[in-house]
XYZ file of C-alpha atoms in Angstrom:
162
model
C -124.673 51.458 240.139
C -123.039 48.751 238.025
C -123.836 45.062 236.849
C -122.956 42.046 235.237
C -125.201 41.451 231.684
C -124.923 38.148 229.750
C -125.765 38.605 226.122
C -129.018 37.850 224.329
C -127.087 35.109 222.057
C -124.865 33.461 223.882
C -123.893 33.044 227.898
C -120.716 35.761 227.192
C -121.030 38.383 230.620
C -120.335 41.864 229.888
C -120.331 45.311 232.040
C -122.990 47.299 232.288
C -122.890 51.147 233.908
C -125.553 53.742 234.336
C -125.197 56.711 236.680
C -128.302 57.381 238.908
C -129.080 60.199 240.652
C -129.309 58.946 244.629
C -133.189 61.206 244.356
C -134.389 59.004 247.830
C -132.849 61.410 249.878
C -134.586 64.175 248.668
C -137.300 66.510 250.123
C -140.644 67.933 248.765
C -140.607 71.917 249.061
C -136.705 71.899 249.132
C -135.873 69.018 246.278
C -138.380 69.298 243.870
C -141.607 70.639 244.273
C -144.161 68.493 242.282
C -143.991 64.455 241.327
C -146.268 62.527 238.783
C -145.675 59.058 236.662
C -148.743 59.296 234.482
C -150.101 56.054 233.298
C -153.255 54.836 231.015
C -156.066 54.204 233.165
C -157.427 50.455 232.414
C -161.188 51.046 230.830
C -158.925 53.105 227.974
C -156.532 50.436 227.650
C -159.929 47.854 227.033
C -162.076 50.441 224.744
C -158.368 50.891 222.657
C -158.311 47.118 222.890
C -162.132 46.338 221.355
C -161.537 49.399 218.721
C -158.701 47.456 217.412
C -160.211 43.739 217.194
C -163.510 45.127 215.959
C -161.715 47.201 212.906
C -158.750 44.328 212.828
C -156.715 47.109 213.247
C -152.427 46.174 214.012
C -151.136 47.740 217.639
C -147.355 48.206 217.521
C -145.932 48.521 221.225
C -142.934 50.890 221.842
C -140.313 51.106 224.829
C -138.855 54.382 224.929
C -135.435 53.561 226.097
C -133.419 56.798 227.216
C -137.168 58.313 228.549
C -135.536 60.397 231.554
C -132.276 61.372 229.733
C -133.151 64.833 228.208
C -135.954 66.597 229.903
C -135.151 70.091 231.137
C -135.200 70.541 235.295
C -136.986 73.639 236.813
C -135.062 73.193 239.923
C -131.708 73.102 240.673
C -130.129 70.162 240.722
C -126.722 68.678 242.322
C -124.851 65.658 242.580
C -121.584 64.086 244.079
C -119.216 62.898 241.154
C -119.640 59.783 239.631
C -116.814 57.414 241.734
C -114.108 57.149 238.835
C -114.557 59.806 236.886
C -113.831 62.792 240.198
C -111.367 65.600 238.602
C -108.311 65.313 240.186
C -107.820 68.449 243.272
C -111.216 68.433 242.734
C -113.148 65.404 244.632
C -115.139 67.405 246.392
C -117.144 69.626 243.783
C -120.642 68.364 242.321
C -121.977 68.116 239.223
C -125.149 70.410 238.414
C -127.656 69.021 236.254
C -129.058 70.652 233.698
C -131.173 67.624 232.107
C -133.396 65.304 234.033
C -131.723 61.480 235.244
C -132.160 58.089 236.021
C -133.292 58.737 239.819
C -134.961 62.002 240.435
C -138.169 61.981 241.866
C -139.446 64.037 238.646
C -138.693 62.586 235.625
C -141.553 61.365 235.158
C -143.405 64.659 235.224
C -140.579 66.378 233.259
C -140.846 63.083 231.175
C -144.417 63.462 230.708
C -144.493 67.410 229.825
C -142.144 66.886 227.336
C -144.238 64.304 225.441
C -147.288 65.944 226.194
C -145.912 69.151 224.481
C -144.754 67.189 221.575
C -147.664 65.949 220.629
C -149.730 68.610 220.884
C -147.104 70.630 218.191
C -148.180 67.581 216.249
C -151.999 68.152 216.504
C -152.543 65.323 219.073
C -155.336 65.477 221.516
C -156.099 64.254 224.620
C -158.823 62.913 225.845
C -160.885 64.447 228.951
C -160.992 61.142 230.826
C -157.313 60.412 231.026
C -154.714 62.240 229.513
C -152.862 59.339 228.555
C -154.832 58.737 225.650
C -154.170 60.836 222.744
C -155.895 60.786 219.250
C -155.172 62.898 215.995
C -157.939 62.489 213.386
C -157.376 63.048 209.892
C -159.524 63.576 206.833
C -162.911 60.669 206.730
C -162.114 57.955 209.235
C -158.399 58.460 209.587
C -156.662 58.484 213.317
C -153.821 57.466 214.914
C -154.064 56.612 219.183
C -151.404 56.429 221.742
C -151.795 55.273 225.141
C -148.955 56.217 227.498
C -148.021 54.242 230.444
C -144.969 55.994 231.842
C -142.048 55.013 228.761
C -144.044 52.379 227.039
C -146.746 53.527 224.335
C -149.539 51.650 222.294
C -150.166 52.824 219.073
C -153.293 51.958 216.431
C -154.235 53.646 213.780
C -155.913 53.595 210.240
C -155.008 55.508 207.479
C -156.450 54.653 204.120
C -154.174 55.034 201.024
C -156.121 56.923 198.232
């Protein structure tokens, strides 16, 4: 996919290219088994904002830029060679994907699985009513709360220095 974009600080045009898999023609049980993209529930956001307000905490917002590019795939997925990057003499060959890619229906699921395992390794717990709310408690009243909305996060916490 090719696009023309303008720079933030000038009106200069620049080209942006991104390889996107044509995931729209994939079929369930043939090309993938399960898809989903977990998002934090609105009541959880309200509770966390209430906690932040009552304790006068700052909230940080993060956006993961390359969310779907690093996750391992469970299925065998092939894509056509990108236009302009075909190997001469082998134009009919395809590329086997080892990692997730933009456009794959299972990319959000793979991202969540990897993120969830990372958070578990770092002693964060999910709440039972919302699998997108991660909490880590430290000694005394110190804590960190992370809300996940696909590739966006809200983080707040209170850690007192001794």
